[in-house]
Amino acid sequence: MSTSETAAKPAGNWTDRSPRAFGSLTPEEYIAQRINPIRAWYDRKASEAKRNHQWMRACTVVGGALVPVLTNIDGSWAKTITTGISLLVLVLLSLESVFHYREQWKNYRSTEQTLEKEYFNFVAAEGAYRGLDEKKAFLEFVDRVEGAIASENSSTLNVMTTVNEQKTDKPPQVSQGDVSVTGGTGTTVVMAASTTPAEEPAPAPPTAAAPTASPAPPKPETPAP
């Protein structure tokens, strides 16, 4: 095997890679040892995630449609089949929330397409590489490719390890008398306390004003005898 063939052969793993001098990697070697293997990996993983996601979704949809029909059929066999299908649908939905095949499919495929776009832009000296000399274009190419791979790794790792929680931008304003209850998933439920407002004493009826005594009429004067 010639030296050029050895340099162009993608490394199987990290232990197969011999030390290299600083700045000695050429564009051809980078494409052969980095771009082509990682694109093939993303393409394979995206196809697997897509197939798993579509099969699980199809099974849950069909199972969800069959259960109401089977419940209207008399017979122990129908009850057994209904129970089995319901259990299968529940298991598939639970597994989807664990493996996140849909998110994996989207992340892997979009990253694979991004790498393909960057590759053709680089070899055609188009897009971000237009007008750059070969050295600067290659450094820009490596930076953009590695950035896309790092972004995918972070996104997929976040999806696979983060528990789905309901997030709110602003905490609820709890007024006086409200009760805050935190469930096992960390969701806070604010319930208004059932309080009956104190009854205000009824206003006293207006007191009737006492009648004003009219002045006595003047006594007539008795003439002197």
mmCIF file of C-alpha atoms in Angstrom:
data_model
loop_
_atom_site.group_PDB
_atom_site.id
_atom_site.type_symbol
_atom_site.label_atom_id
_atom_site.label_comp_id
_atom_site.label_asym_id
_atom_site.label_seq_id
_atom_site.Cartn_x
_atom_site.Cartn_y
_atom_site.Cartn_z
ATOM 1 C CA MET A 1 0.000 0.000 0.000
ATOM 2 C CA SER A 2 1.415 3.370 -0.981
ATOM 3 C CA THR A 3 1.935 6.282 1.350
ATOM 4 C CA SER A 4 -0.854 8.285 -0.290
ATOM 5 C CA GLU A 5 -3.314 5.433 0.148
ATOM 6 C CA THR A 6 -2.352 5.084 3.812
ATOM 7 C CA ALA A 7 -2.853 8.811 4.402
ATOM 8 C CA ALA A 8 -6.216 8.812 2.643
ATOM 9 C CA LYS A 9 -7.568 5.784 4.526
ATOM 10 C CA PRO A 10 -9.952 6.879 7.313
ATOM 11 C CA ALA A 11 -8.736 5.895 10.750
ATOM 12 C CA GLY A 12 -10.769 3.202 12.493
ATOM 13 C CA ASN A 13 -10.433 4.713 15.984
ATOM 14 C CA TRP A 14 -8.273 7.105 17.952
ATOM 15 C CA THR A 15 -5.581 4.519 18.721
ATOM 16 C CA ASP A 16 -4.936 3.999 14.979
ATOM 17 C CA ARG A 17 -3.914 7.617 14.476
ATOM 18 C CA SER A 18 -0.245 8.390 14.652
ATOM 19 C CA PRO A 19 0.935 11.737 16.045
ATOM 20 C CA ARG A 20 1.050 14.559 13.540
ATOM 21 C CA ALA A 21 3.008 17.786 13.371
ATOM 22 C CA PHE A 22 1.249 21.075 14.031
ATOM 23 C CA GLY A 23 -0.519 22.382 10.934
ATOM 24 C CA SER A 24 0.442 19.346 8.837
ATOM 25 C CA LEU A 25 -3.128 18.277 7.975
ATOM 26 C CA THR A 26 -4.058 18.926 4.355
ATOM 27 C CA PRO A 27 -7.572 19.547 3.049
ATOM 28 C CA GLU A 28 -7.557 16.176 1.281
ATOM 29 C CA GLU A 29 -6.582 14.338 4.466
ATOM 30 C CA TYR A 30 -9.159 16.215 6.531
ATOM 31 C CA ILE A 31 -11.923 15.356 4.096
ATOM 32 C CA ALA A 32 -10.878 11.690 3.922
ATOM 33 C CA GLN A 33 -10.221 11.168 7.622
ATOM 34 C CA ARG A 34 -12.876 13.412 9.155
ATOM 35 C CA ILE A 35 -15.621 14.523 6.780
ATOM 36 C CA ASN A 36 -16.326 11.259 4.966
ATOM 37 C CA PRO A 37 -16.440 8.974 8.049
ATOM 38 C CA ILE A 38 -18.547 11.348 10.135
ATOM 39 C CA ARG A 39 -20.981 11.968 7.274
ATOM 40 C CA ALA A 40 -21.409 8.221 6.792
ATOM 41 C CA TRP A 41 -22.019 7.826 10.531
ATOM 42 C CA TYR A 42 -24.616 10.609 10.617
ATOM 43 C CA ASP A 43 -26.364 9.184 7.555
ATOM 44 C CA ARG A 44 -26.585 5.710 9.110
ATOM 45 C CA LYS A 45 -27.764 6.961 12.514
ATOM 46 C CA ALA A 46 -30.349 9.281 10.946
ATOM 47 C CA SER A 47 -31.794 6.412 8.899
ATOM 48 C CA GLU A 48 -31.975 4.164 11.980
ATOM 49 C CA ALA A 49 -33.634 6.853 14.115
ATOM 50 C CA LYS A 50 -36.132 7.670 11.349
ATOM 51 C CA ARG A 51 -37.071 4.008 10.905
ATOM 52 C CA ASN A 52 -37.503 3.450 14.644
ATOM 53 C CA HIS A 53 -39.547 6.625 15.083
ATOM 54 C CA GLN A 54 -41.906 5.885 12.189
ATOM 55 C CA TRP A 55 -42.444 2.268 13.203
ATOM 56 C CA MET A 56 -43.209 3.224 16.807
ATOM 57 C CA ARG A 57 -45.581 5.985 15.726
ATOM 58 C CA ALA A 58 -47.348 3.689 13.254
ATOM 59 C CA CYS A 59 -47.824 1.002 15.909
ATOM 60 C CA THR A 60 -49.214 3.455 18.450
ATOM 61 C CA VAL A 61 -51.626 4.975 15.918
ATOM 62 C CA VAL A 62 -52.910 1.596 14.745
ATOM 63 C CA GLY A 63 -53.138 0.287 18.296
ATOM 64 C CA GLY A 64 -54.992 3.370 19.460
ATOM 65 C CA ALA A 65 -57.515 2.912 16.642
ATOM 66 C CA LEU A 66 -58.068 -0.803 17.361
ATOM 67 C CA VAL A 67 -58.690 -0.537 21.095
ATOM 68 C CA PRO A 68 -62.092 1.270 20.870
ATOM 69 C CA VAL A 69 -63.263 -1.237 18.264
ATOM 70 C CA LEU A 70 -62.252 -4.283 20.300
ATOM 71 C CA THR A 71 -63.922 -2.983 23.439
ATOM 72 C CA ASN A 72 -67.311 -3.270 21.667
ATOM 73 C CA ILE A 73 -66.795 -6.973 20.921
ATOM 74 C CA ASP A 74 -68.050 -9.550 23.391
ATOM 75 C CA GLY A 75 -65.791 -12.396 24.387
ATOM 76 C CA SER A 76 -62.839 -13.049 26.618
ATOM 77 C CA TRP A 77 -60.474 -13.197 23.647
ATOM 78 C CA ALA A 78 -61.350 -9.607 22.692
ATOM 79 C CA LYS A 79 -60.681 -8.446 26.239
ATOM 80 C CA THR A 80 -57.310 -10.202 26.241
ATOM 81 C CA ILE A 81 -56.288 -8.712 22.895
ATOM 82 C CA THR A 82 -57.456 -5.255 23.952
ATOM 83 C CA THR A 83 -55.384 -5.464 27.109
ATOM 84 C CA GLY A 84 -52.317 -6.571 25.161
ATOM 85 C CA ILE A 85 -52.652 -3.815 22.561
ATOM 86 C CA SER A 86 -53.178 -1.180 25.250
ATOM 87 C CA LEU A 87 -50.071 -2.373 27.057
ATOM 88 C CA LEU A 88 -48.064 -2.330 23.816
ATOM 89 C CA VAL A 89 -49.140 1.233 23.018
ATOM 90 C CA LEU A 90 -48.216 2.368 26.524
ATOM 91 C CA VAL A 91 -44.787 0.723 26.292
ATOM 92 C CA LEU A 92 -44.060 2.258 22.876
ATOM 93 C CA LEU A 93 -45.016 5.729 24.041
ATOM 94 C CA SER A 94 -42.814 5.341 27.100
ATOM 95 C CA LEU A 95 -39.861 4.153 25.023
ATOM 96 C CA GLU A 96 -40.245 7.098 22.648
ATOM 97 C CA SER A 97 -39.934 9.463 25.602
ATOM 98 C CA VAL A 98 -36.732 7.659 26.611
ATOM 99 C CA PHE A 99 -34.915 7.247 23.275
ATOM 100 C CA HIS A 100 -36.210 10.417 21.550
ATOM 101 C CA TYR A 101 -35.907 8.918 18.065
ATOM 102 C CA ARG A 102 -37.619 11.895 16.452
ATOM 103 C CA GLU A 103 -35.132 14.381 17.897
ATOM 104 C CA GLN A 104 -32.192 12.136 17.018
ATOM 105 C CA TRP A 105 -33.407 11.814 13.446
ATOM 106 C CA LYS A 106 -33.713 15.586 13.072
ATOM 107 C CA ASN A 107 -30.330 16.343 14.648
ATOM 108 C CA TYR A 108 -28.390 13.688 12.733
ATOM 109 C CA ARG A 109 -29.940 14.427 9.353
ATOM 110 C CA SER A 110 -29.618 18.199 9.625
ATOM 111 C CA THR A 111 -25.971 17.871 10.658
ATOM 112 C CA GLU A 112 -25.225 15.483 7.794
ATOM 113 C CA GLN A 113 -26.786 17.913 5.325
ATOM 114 C CA THR A 114 -24.830 20.799 6.834
ATOM 115 C CA LEU A 115 -21.548 18.931 6.402
ATOM 116 C CA GLU A 116 -22.421 18.129 2.807
ATOM 117 C CA LYS A 117 -23.199 21.773 2.112
ATOM 118 C CA GLU A 118 -19.958 22.956 3.698
ATOM 119 C CA TYR A 119 -17.968 20.408 1.707
ATOM 120 C CA PHE A 120 -19.310 21.511 -1.663
ATOM 121 C CA ASN A 121 -19.025 25.189 -0.769
ATOM 122 C CA PHE A 122 -15.385 24.641 0.149
ATOM 123 C CA VAL A 123 -14.349 22.702 -2.941
ATOM 124 C CA ALA A 124 -16.226 25.190 -5.136
ATOM 125 C CA ALA A 125 -14.832 28.239 -3.280
ATOM 126 C CA GLU A 126 -18.361 29.505 -2.758
ATOM 127 C CA GLY A 127 -20.351 30.892 0.152
ATOM 128 C CA ALA A 128 -18.182 31.731 3.162
ATOM 129 C CA TYR A 129 -15.028 30.681 1.271
ATOM 130 C CA ARG A 130 -15.368 33.016 -1.697
ATOM 131 C CA GLY A 131 -12.397 35.317 -2.098
ATOM 132 C CA LEU A 132 -10.252 33.581 0.549
ATOM 133 C CA ASP A 133 -6.866 32.086 -0.138
ATOM 134 C CA GLU A 134 -6.465 28.338 0.244
ATOM 135 C CA LYS A 135 -5.033 28.398 3.755
ATOM 136 C CA LYS A 136 -7.664 30.731 5.209
ATOM 137 C CA ALA A 137 -10.451 28.895 3.400
ATOM 138 C CA PHE A 138 -9.284 25.580 4.844
ATOM 139 C CA LEU A 139 -9.129 26.967 8.387
ATOM 140 C CA GLU A 140 -12.597 28.436 7.960
ATOM 141 C CA PHE A 141 -13.833 25.110 6.610
ATOM 142 C CA VAL A 142 -12.459 23.184 9.599
ATOM 143 C CA ASP A 143 -13.919 25.698 12.047
ATOM 144 C CA ARG A 144 -17.394 25.544 10.523
ATOM 145 C CA VAL A 145 -17.394 21.751 10.279
ATOM 146 C CA GLU A 146 -16.220 21.217 13.845
ATOM 147 C CA GLY A 147 -18.712 23.814 15.056
ATOM 148 C CA ALA A 148 -21.585 21.964 13.389
ATOM 149 C CA ILE A 149 -20.480 18.661 14.937
ATOM 150 C CA ALA A 150 -20.086 20.215 18.397
ATOM 151 C CA SER A 151 -23.515 21.839 18.129
ATOM 152 C CA GLU A 152 -25.110 18.498 17.247
ATOM 153 C CA ASN A 153 -23.354 16.744 20.126
ATOM 154 C CA SER A 154 -24.572 19.338 22.603
ATOM 155 C CA SER A 155 -28.131 19.317 21.258
ATOM 156 C CA THR A 156 -28.465 15.523 21.229
ATOM 157 C CA LEU A 157 -26.902 15.167 24.667
ATOM 158 C CA ASN A 158 -29.269 17.772 26.045
ATOM 159 C CA VAL A 159 -32.285 15.981 24.562
ATOM 160 C CA MET A 160 -31.200 12.587 25.863
ATOM 161 C CA THR A 161 -30.380 13.679 29.409
ATOM 162 C CA THR A 162 -32.788 16.469 30.223
ATOM 163 C CA VAL A 163 -36.109 15.597 31.821
ATOM 164 C CA ASN A 164 -39.057 17.302 30.169
ATOM 165 C CA GLU A 165 -40.317 19.937 32.533
ATOM 166 C CA GLN A 166 -42.859 22.633 32.139
ATOM 167 C CA LYS A 167 -40.950 25.870 32.079
ATOM 168 C CA THR A 168 -42.441 29.255 32.730
ATOM 169 C CA ASP A 169 -40.816 32.556 31.889
ATOM 170 C CA LYS A 170 -42.270 34.258 34.917
ATOM 171 C CA PRO A 171 -43.137 32.712 38.286
ATOM 172 C CA PRO A 172 -46.806 32.939 39.168
ATOM 173 C CA GLN A 173 -47.793 35.751 41.418
ATOM 174 C CA VAL A 174 -49.225 34.197 44.576
ATOM 175 C CA SER A 175 -51.607 36.461 46.346
ATOM 176 C CA GLN A 176 -52.235 36.379 50.047
ATOM 177 C CA GLY A 177 -54.292 33.365 51.000
ATOM 178 C CA ASP A 178 -53.090 31.197 48.055
ATOM 179 C CA VAL A 179 -51.453 27.840 48.695
ATOM 180 C CA SER A 180 -48.412 26.674 46.641
ATOM 181 C CA VAL A 181 -48.103 22.901 46.211
ATOM 182 C CA THR A 182 -45.012 21.372 44.571
ATOM 183 C CA GLY A 183 -45.497 17.952 43.001
ATOM 184 C CA GLY A 184 -42.961 15.193 42.469
ATOM 185 C CA THR A 185 -42.006 16.504 39.012
ATOM 186 C CA GLY A 186 -41.244 19.952 40.334
ATOM 187 C CA THR A 187 -44.429 21.474 38.919
ATOM 188 C CA THR A 188 -45.837 24.115 41.186
ATOM 189 C CA VAL A 189 -49.586 24.358 41.391
ATOM 190 C CA VAL A 190 -51.117 27.411 42.919
ATOM 191 C CA MET A 191 -54.509 26.849 44.436
ATOM 192 C CA ALA A 192 -56.616 29.583 45.894
ATOM 193 C CA ALA A 193 -57.405 28.868 49.506
ATOM 194 C CA SER A 194 -61.088 28.390 50.114
ATOM 195 C CA THR A 195 -61.801 31.135 52.554
ATOM 196 C CA THR A 196 -65.127 32.693 53.292
ATOM 197 C CA PRO A 197 -64.946 36.412 53.799
ATOM 198 C CA ALA A 198 -65.972 37.480 57.279
ATOM 199 C CA GLU A 199 -69.475 38.708 57.389
ATOM 200 C CA GLU A 200 -69.641 42.374 58.087
ATOM 201 C CA PRO A 201 -72.154 43.400 60.735
ATOM 202 C CA ALA A 202 -75.323 44.672 59.215
ATOM 203 C CA PRO A 203 -75.586 48.393 59.466
ATOM 204 C CA ALA A 204 -77.915 49.526 62.227
ATOM 205 C CA PRO A 205 -81.213 50.797 60.946
ATOM 206 C CA PRO A 206 -81.478 54.550 61.018
ATOM 207 C CA THR A 207 -82.959 55.830 64.270
ATOM 208 C CA ALA A 208 -86.170 57.734 63.787
ATOM 209 C CA ALA A 209 -85.787 61.326 64.826
ATOM 210 C CA ALA A 210 -87.841 62.289 67.890
ATOM 211 C CA PRO A 211 -90.710 64.607 66.989
ATOM 212 C CA THR A 212 -90.049 68.186 67.873
ATOM 213 C CA ALA A 213 -92.589 69.577 70.330
ATOM 214 C CA SER A 214 -94.460 72.494 68.897
ATOM 215 C CA PRO A 215 -94.487 75.616 71.156
ATOM 216 C CA ALA A 216 -97.574 76.057 73.346
ATOM 217 C CA PRO A 217 -99.981 78.717 72.114
ATOM 218 C CA PRO A 218 -99.875 81.955 74.138
ATOM 219 C CA LYS A 219 -102.505 82.266 76.825
ATOM 220 C CA PRO A 220 -105.017 85.042 76.260
ATOM 221 C CA GLU A 221 -104.672 87.953 78.651
ATOM 222 C CA THR A 222 -107.468 88.264 81.185
ATOM 223 C CA PRO A 223 -108.789 91.836 81.390
ATOM 224 C CA ALA A 224 -108.610 93.406 84.816
ATOM 225 C CA PRO A 225 -111.991 93.795 86.669
#
